[in-house]
mmCIF file of C-alpha atoms in Angstrom:
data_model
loop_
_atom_site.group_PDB
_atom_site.id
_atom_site.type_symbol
_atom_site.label_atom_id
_atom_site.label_comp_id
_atom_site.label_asym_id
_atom_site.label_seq_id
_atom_site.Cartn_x
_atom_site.Cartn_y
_atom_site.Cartn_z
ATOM 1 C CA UNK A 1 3.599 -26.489 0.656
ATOM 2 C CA UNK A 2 5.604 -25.020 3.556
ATOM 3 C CA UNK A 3 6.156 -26.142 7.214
ATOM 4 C CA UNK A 4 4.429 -25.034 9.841
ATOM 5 C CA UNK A 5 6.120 -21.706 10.775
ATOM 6 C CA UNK A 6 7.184 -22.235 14.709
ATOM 7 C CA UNK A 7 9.007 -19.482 17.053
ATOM 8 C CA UNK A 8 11.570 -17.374 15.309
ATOM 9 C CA UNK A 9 10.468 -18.287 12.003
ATOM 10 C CA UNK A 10 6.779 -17.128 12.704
ATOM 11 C CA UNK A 11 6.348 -14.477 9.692
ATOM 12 C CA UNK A 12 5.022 -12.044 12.719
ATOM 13 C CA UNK A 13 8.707 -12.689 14.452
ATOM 14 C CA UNK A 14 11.067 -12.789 12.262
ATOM 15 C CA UNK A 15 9.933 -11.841 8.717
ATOM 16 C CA UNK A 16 8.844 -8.626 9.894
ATOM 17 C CA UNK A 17 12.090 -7.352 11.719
ATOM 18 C CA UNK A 18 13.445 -5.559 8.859
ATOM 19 C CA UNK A 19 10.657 -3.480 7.594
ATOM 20 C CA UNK A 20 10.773 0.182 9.242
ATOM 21 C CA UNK A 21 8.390 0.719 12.372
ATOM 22 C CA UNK A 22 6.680 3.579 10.392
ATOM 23 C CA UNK A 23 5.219 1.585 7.590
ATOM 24 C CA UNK A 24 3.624 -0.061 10.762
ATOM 25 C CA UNK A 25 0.765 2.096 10.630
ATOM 26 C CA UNK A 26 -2.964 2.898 8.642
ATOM 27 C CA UNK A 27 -1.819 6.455 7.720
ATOM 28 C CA UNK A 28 -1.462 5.362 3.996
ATOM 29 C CA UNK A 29 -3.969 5.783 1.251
ATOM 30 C CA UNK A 30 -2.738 2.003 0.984
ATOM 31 C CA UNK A 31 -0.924 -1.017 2.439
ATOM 32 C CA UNK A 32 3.066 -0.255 1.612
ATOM 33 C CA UNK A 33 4.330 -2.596 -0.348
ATOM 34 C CA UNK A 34 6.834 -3.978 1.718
ATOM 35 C CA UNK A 35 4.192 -5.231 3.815
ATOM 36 C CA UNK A 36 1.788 -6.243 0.863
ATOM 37 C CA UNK A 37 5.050 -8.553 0.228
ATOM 38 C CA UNK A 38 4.756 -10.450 3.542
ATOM 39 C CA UNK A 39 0.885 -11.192 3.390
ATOM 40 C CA UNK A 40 -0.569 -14.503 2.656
ATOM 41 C CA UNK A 41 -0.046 -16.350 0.741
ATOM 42 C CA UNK A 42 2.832 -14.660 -1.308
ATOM 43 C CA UNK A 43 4.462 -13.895 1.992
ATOM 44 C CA UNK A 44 7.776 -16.454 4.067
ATOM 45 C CA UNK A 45 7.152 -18.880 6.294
ATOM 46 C CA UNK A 46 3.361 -19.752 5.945
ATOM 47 C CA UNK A 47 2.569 -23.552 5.740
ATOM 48 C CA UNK A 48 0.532 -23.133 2.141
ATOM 49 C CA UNK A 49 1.797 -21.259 -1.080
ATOM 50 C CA UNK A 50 -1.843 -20.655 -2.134
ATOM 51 C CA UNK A 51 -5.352 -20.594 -0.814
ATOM 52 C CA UNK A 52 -7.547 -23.276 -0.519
ATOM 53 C CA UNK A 53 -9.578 -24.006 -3.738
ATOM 54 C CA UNK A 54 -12.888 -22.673 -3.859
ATOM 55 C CA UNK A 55 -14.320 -25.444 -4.844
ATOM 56 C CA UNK A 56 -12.573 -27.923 -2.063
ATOM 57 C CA UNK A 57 -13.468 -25.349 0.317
ATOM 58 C CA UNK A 58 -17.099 -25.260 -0.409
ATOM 59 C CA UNK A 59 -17.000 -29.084 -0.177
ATOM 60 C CA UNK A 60 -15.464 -29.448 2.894
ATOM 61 C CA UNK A 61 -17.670 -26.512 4.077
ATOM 62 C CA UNK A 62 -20.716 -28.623 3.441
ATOM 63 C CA UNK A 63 -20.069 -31.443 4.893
ATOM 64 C CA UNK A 64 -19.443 -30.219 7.734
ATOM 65 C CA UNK A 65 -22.220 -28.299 8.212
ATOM 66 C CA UNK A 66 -23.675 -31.157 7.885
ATOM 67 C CA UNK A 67 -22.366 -32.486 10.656
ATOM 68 C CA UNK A 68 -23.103 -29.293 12.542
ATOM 69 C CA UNK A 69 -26.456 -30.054 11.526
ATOM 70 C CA UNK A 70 -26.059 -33.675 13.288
ATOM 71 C CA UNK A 71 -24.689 -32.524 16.546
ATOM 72 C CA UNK A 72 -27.396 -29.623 17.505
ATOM 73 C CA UNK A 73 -30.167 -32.369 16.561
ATOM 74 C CA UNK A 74 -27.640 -34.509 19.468
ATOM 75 C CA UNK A 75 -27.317 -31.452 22.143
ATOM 76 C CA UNK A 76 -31.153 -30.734 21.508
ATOM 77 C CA UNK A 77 -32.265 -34.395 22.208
ATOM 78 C CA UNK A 78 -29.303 -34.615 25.201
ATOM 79 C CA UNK A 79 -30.001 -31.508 26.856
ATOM 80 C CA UNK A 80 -26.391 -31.207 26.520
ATOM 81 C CA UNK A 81 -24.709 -27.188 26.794
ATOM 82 C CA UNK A 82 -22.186 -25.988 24.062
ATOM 83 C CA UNK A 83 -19.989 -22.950 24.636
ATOM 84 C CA UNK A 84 -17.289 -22.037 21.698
ATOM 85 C CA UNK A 85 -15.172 -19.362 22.513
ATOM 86 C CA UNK A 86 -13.622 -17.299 19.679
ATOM 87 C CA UNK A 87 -10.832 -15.356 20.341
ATOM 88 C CA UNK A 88 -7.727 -14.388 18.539
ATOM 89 C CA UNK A 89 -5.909 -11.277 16.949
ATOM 90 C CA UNK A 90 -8.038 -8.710 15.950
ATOM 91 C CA UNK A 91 -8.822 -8.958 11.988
ATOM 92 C CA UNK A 92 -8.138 -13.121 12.333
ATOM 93 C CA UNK A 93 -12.007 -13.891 10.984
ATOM 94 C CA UNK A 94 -13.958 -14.831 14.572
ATOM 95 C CA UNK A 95 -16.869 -13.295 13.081
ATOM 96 C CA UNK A 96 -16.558 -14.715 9.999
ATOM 97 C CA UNK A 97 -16.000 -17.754 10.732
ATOM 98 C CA UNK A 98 -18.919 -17.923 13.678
ATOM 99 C CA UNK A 99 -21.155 -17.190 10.641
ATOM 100 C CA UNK A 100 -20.134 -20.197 8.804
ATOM 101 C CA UNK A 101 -20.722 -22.576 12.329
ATOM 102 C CA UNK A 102 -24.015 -21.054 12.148
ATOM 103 C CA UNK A 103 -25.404 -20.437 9.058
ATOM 104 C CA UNK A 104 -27.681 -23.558 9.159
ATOM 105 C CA UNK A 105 -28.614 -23.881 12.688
ATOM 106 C CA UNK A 106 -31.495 -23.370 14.377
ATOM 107 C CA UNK A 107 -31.313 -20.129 15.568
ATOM 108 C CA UNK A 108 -33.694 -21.042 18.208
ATOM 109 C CA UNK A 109 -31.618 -23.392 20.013
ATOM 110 C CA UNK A 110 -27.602 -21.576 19.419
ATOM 111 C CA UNK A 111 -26.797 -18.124 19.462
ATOM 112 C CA UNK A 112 -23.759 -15.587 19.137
ATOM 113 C CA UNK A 113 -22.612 -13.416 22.049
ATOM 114 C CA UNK A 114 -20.509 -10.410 21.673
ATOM 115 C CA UNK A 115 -20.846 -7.871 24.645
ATOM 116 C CA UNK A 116 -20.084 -4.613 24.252
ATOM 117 C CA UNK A 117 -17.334 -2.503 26.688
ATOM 118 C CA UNK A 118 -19.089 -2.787 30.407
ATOM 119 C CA UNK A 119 -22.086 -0.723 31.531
ATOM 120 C CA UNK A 120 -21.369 1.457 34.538
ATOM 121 C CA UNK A 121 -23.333 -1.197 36.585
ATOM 122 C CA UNK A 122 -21.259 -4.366 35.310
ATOM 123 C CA UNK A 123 -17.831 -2.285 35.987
ATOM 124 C CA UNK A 124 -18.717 -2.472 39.542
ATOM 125 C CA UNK A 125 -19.883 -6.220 39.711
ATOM 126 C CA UNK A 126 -18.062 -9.924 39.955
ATOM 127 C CA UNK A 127 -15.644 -9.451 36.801
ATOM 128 C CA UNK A 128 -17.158 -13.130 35.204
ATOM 129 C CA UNK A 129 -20.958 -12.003 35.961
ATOM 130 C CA UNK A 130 -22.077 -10.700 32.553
ATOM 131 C CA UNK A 131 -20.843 -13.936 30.907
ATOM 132 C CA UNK A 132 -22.828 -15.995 33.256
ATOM 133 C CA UNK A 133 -26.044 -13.982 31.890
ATOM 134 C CA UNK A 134 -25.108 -15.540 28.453
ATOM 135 C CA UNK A 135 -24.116 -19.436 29.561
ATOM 136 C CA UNK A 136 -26.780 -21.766 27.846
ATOM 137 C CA UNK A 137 -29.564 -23.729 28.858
ATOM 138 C CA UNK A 138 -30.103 -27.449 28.068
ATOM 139 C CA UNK A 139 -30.471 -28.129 24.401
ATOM 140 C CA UNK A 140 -28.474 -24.740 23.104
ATOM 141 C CA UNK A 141 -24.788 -23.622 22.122
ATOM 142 C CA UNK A 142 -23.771 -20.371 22.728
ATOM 143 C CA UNK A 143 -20.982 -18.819 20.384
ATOM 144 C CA UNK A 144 -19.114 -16.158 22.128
ATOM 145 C CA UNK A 145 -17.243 -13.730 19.594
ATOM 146 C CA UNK A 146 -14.296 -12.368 22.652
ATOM 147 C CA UNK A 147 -15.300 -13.156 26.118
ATOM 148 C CA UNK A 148 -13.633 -12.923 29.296
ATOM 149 C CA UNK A 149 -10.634 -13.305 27.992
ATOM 150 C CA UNK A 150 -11.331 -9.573 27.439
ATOM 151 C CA UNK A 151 -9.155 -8.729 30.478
ATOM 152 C CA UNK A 152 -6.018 -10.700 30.136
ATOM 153 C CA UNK A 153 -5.589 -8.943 25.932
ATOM 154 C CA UNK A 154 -7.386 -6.204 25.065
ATOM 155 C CA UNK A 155 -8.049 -4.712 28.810
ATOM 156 C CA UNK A 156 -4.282 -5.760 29.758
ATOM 157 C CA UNK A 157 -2.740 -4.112 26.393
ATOM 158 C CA UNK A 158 -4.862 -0.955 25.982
ATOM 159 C CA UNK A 159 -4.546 -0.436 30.187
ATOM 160 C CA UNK A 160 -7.905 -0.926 30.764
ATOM 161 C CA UNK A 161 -7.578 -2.390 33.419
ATOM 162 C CA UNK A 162 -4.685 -2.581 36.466
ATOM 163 C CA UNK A 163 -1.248 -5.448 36.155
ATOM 164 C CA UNK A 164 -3.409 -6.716 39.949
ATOM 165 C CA UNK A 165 -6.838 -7.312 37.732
ATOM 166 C CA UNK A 166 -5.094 -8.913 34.944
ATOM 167 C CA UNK A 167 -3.073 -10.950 37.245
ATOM 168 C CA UNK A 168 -6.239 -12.220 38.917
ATOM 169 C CA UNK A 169 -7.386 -13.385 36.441
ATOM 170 C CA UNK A 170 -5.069 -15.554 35.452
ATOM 171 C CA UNK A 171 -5.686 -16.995 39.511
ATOM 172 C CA UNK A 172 -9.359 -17.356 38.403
ATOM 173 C CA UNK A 173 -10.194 -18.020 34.810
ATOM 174 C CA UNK A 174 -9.102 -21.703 35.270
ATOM 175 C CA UNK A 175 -11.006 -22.165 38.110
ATOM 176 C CA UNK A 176 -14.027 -20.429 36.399
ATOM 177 C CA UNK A 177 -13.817 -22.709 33.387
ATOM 178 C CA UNK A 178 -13.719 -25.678 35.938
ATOM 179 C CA UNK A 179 -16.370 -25.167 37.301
ATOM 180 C CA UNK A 180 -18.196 -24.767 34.148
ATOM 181 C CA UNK A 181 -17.036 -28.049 32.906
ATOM 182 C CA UNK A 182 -17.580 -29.913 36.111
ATOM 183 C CA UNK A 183 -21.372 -28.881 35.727
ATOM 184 C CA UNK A 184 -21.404 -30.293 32.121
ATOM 185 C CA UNK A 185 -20.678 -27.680 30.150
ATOM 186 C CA UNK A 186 -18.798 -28.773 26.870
ATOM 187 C CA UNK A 187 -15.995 -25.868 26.479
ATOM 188 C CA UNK A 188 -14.010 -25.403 23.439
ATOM 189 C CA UNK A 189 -11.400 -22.379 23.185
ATOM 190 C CA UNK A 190 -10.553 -21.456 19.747
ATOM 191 C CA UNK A 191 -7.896 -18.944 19.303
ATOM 192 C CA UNK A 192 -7.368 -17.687 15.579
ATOM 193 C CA UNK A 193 -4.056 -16.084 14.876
ATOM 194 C CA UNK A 194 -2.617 -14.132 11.765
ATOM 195 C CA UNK A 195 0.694 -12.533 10.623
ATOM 196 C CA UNK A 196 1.728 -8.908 11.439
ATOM 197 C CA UNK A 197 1.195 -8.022 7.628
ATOM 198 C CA UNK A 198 -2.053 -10.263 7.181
ATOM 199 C CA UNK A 199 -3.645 -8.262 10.345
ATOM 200 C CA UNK A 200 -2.697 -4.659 8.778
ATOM 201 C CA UNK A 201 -3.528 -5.884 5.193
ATOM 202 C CA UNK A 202 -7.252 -6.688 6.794
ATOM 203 C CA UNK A 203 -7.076 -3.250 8.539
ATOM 204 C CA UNK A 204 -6.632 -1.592 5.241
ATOM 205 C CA UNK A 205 -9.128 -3.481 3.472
ATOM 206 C CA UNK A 206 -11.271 -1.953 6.308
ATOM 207 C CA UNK A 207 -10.338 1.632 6.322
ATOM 208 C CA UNK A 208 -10.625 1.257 2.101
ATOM 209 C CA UNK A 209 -14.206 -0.748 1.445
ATOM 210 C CA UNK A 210 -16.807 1.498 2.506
ATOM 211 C CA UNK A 211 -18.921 -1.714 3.282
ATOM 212 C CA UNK A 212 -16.346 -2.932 5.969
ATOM 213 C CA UNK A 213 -15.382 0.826 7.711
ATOM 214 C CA UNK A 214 -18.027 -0.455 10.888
ATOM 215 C CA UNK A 215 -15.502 -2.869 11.543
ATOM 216 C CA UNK A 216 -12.221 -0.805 11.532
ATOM 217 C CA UNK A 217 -11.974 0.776 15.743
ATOM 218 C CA UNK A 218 -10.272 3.172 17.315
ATOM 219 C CA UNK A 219 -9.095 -0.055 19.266
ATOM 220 C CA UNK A 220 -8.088 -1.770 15.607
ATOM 221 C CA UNK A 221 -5.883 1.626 15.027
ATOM 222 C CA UNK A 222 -4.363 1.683 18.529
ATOM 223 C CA UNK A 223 -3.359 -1.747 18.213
ATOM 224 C CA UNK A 224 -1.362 -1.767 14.902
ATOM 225 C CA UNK A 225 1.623 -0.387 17.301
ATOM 226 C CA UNK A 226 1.050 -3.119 20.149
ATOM 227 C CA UNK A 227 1.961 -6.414 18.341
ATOM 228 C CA UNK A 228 4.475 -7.246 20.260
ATOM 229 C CA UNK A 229 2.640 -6.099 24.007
ATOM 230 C CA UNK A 230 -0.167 -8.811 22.523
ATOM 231 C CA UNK A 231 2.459 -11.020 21.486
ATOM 232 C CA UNK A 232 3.436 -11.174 25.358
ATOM 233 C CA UNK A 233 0.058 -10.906 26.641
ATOM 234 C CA UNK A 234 -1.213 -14.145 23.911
ATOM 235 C CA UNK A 235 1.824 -16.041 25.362
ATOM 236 C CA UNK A 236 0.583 -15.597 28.777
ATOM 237 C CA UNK A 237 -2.977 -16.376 28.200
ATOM 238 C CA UNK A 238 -1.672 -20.396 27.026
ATOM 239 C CA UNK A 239 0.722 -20.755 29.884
ATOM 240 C CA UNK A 240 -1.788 -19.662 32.438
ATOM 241 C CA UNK A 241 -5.476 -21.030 30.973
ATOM 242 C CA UNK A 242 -4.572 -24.054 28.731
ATOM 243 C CA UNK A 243 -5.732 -27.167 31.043
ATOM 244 C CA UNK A 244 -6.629 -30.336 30.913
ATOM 245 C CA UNK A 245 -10.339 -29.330 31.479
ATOM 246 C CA UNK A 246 -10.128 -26.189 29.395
ATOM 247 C CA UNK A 247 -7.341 -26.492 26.642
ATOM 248 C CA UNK A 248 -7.076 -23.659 23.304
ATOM 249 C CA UNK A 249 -6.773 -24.968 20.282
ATOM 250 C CA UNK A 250 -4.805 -22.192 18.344
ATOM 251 C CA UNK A 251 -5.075 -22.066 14.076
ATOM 252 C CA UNK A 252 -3.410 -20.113 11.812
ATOM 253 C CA UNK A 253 -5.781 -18.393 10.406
ATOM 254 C CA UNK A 254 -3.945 -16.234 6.879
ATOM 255 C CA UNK A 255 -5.848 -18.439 4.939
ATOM 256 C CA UNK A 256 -9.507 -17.253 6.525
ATOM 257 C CA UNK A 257 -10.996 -20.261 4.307
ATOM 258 C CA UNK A 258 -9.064 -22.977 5.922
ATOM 259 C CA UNK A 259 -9.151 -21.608 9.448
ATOM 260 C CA UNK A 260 -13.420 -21.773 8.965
ATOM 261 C CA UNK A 261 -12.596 -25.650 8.606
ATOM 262 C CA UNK A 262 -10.596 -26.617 11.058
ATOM 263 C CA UNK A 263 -12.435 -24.821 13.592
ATOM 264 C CA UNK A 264 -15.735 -26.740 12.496
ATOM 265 C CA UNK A 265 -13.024 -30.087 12.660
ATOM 266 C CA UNK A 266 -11.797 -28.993 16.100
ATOM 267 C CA UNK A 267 -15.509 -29.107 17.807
ATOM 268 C CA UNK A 268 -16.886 -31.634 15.756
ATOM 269 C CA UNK A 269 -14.477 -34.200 16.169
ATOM 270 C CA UNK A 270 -14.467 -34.481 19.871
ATOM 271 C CA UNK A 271 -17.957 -34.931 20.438
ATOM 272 C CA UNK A 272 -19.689 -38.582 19.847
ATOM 273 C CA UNK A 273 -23.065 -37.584 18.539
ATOM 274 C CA UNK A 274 -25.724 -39.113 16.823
ATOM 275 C CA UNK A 275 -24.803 -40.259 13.504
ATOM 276 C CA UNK A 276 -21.063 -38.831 13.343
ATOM 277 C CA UNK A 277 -19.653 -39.423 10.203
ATOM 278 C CA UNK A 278 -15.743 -39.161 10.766
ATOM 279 C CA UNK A 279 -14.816 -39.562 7.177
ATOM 280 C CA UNK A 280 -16.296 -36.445 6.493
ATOM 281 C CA UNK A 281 -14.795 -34.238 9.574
ATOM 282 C CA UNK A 282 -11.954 -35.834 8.310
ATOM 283 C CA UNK A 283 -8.453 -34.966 10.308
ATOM 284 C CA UNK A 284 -6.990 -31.548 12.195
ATOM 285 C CA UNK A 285 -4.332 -29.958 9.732
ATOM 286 C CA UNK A 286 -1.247 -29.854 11.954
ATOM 287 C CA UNK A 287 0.752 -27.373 9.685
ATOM 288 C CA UNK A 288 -1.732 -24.611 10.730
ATOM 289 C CA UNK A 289 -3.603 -25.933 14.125
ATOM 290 C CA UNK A 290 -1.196 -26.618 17.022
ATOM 291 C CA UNK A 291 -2.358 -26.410 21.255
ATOM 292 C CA UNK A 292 -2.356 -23.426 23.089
ATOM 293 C CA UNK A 293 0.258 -25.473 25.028
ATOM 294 C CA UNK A 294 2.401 -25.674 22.345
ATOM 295 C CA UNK A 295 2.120 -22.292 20.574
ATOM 296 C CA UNK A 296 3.349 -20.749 24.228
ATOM 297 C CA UNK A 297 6.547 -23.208 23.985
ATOM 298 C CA UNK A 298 7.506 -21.360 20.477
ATOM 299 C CA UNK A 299 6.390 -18.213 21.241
#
């Protein structure tokens, strides 16, 4: 077991600084080995040496969708309104891992978001308006996979959009998420983050498995030579959208297995539904979950 990997000793920072910027790339048949050297878990600097067990995974894994079970029984009798954001790097597991919060819900009553790139008709409307179209009723959770935070990474990075939107944003997303909150919405922000070499090892194992190429995007290939603009761009999304009302937890997510659980943990554990058992939610893992607070002190 390692410790938590913080600032300059993030694998993404420092580990990375010698290997040649043209091995940073999906032009290979294959993953260079250099790189295949820095991905989880045989890679410096991660806080485990190996994955989880399978076995301990798929025990933890049920019992807590078990207790996902337990809480949309609680927001269906409540009337409450769930929204989980995923966001992260691209190739960190949000889809993945949105399949494992959901797999034994009632689809009825929670359901996944993700938009595609903006009609012609939502370009020219109120930049938050086609998320409002999505918010849930009483009784339901709403999974988004990416969501507004669209502008201030991907649109930011790739220039979609000007340095004045992006800004803005930053002016209004708290305020947004306020107001959400205020009108009892229960917000959680999950951001999933993985090493340089664990994002272009996933990127390969893309471009390679003929049942993964629909997930491998011109977007995924542009932004193998932007780490370091998302880097800056991640940083600024904590300092300017982790509050009080609205706060990111932020988990490592190399070890896709792990991540799954303590993003189940993160929800489940600060909500008091019916029948919580806390024994089985058991406790946040603070060698690979940390606040978005904290991640943009190290960064």
């Amino acid at each position: 077991m390692r410790p938590h990997p913080r600032g300059e000793d993030r694998p993404d920072a420092a580990m990375t600084q010698n290997i040649p910027d043209h091995l940073w790339s999906l032009d290979f048949d294959a993953l260079p080995e250099d790189i295949a050297r820095l991905t989880f878990p045989h890679g410096p600097g991660y806080a485990y040496d190996a994955p989880i067990p399978k076995r301990a995974y798929r025990e933890q894994l049920r019992r807590l969708q078990l207790e996902l079970v337990k809480l949309q029984k609680w927001v269906r009798a409540h009337n409450q309104r769930l929204v989980i954001i995923f966001e992260g790097r691209d190739a960190a597991g949000k889809g993945g891992t949105i399949r494992r919060f959901t797999r034994h819900l009632n689809p009825r009553h929670a359901r996944t978001v993700a938009l595609p790139k903006p009609t012609e008709r939502e370009r020219g409307e109120w930049y938050f308006q086609r998320y409002v179209r999505h918010l849930p009723t009483a009784g339901e959770i709403v999974f988004f996979d990416r969501s507004w935070y669209n502008r201030a990474g991907v649109e930011r990075v790739m220039g979609f959009c000007t340095p004045e939107q992006w800004q803005a944003f930053f002016e209004e997303a708290p305020r947004f998420e306020a107001m959400l909150v205020r009108d009892g919405i229960r917000l959680f922000k999950i951001w999933l983050t993985v090493s340089r070499a664990e994002q272009l090892k996933r990127f390969y194992e893309r471009k390679t498995n003929p049942l993964k190429s629909w997930k491998l995007s011109p977007i995924d290939h542009a932004a193998v030579g932007k780490w370091q603009a998302y880097t800056e761009a991640i940083a600024d999304i904590f300092r300017h959208t982790h509050t009080d009302l609205a706060p990111w937890t932020v988990i490592d997510a190399n070890d896709q297995r792990r991540a799954r659980l303590e993003a189940m943990r993160a929800v489940l554990a600060a909500i008091d539904y019916d029948g919580k058992d806390t024994g089985a939610i058991g406790q946040p893992d603070p060698r690979i979950v940390q606040s978005g607070a904290d991640w943009a002190e190290t960064s």
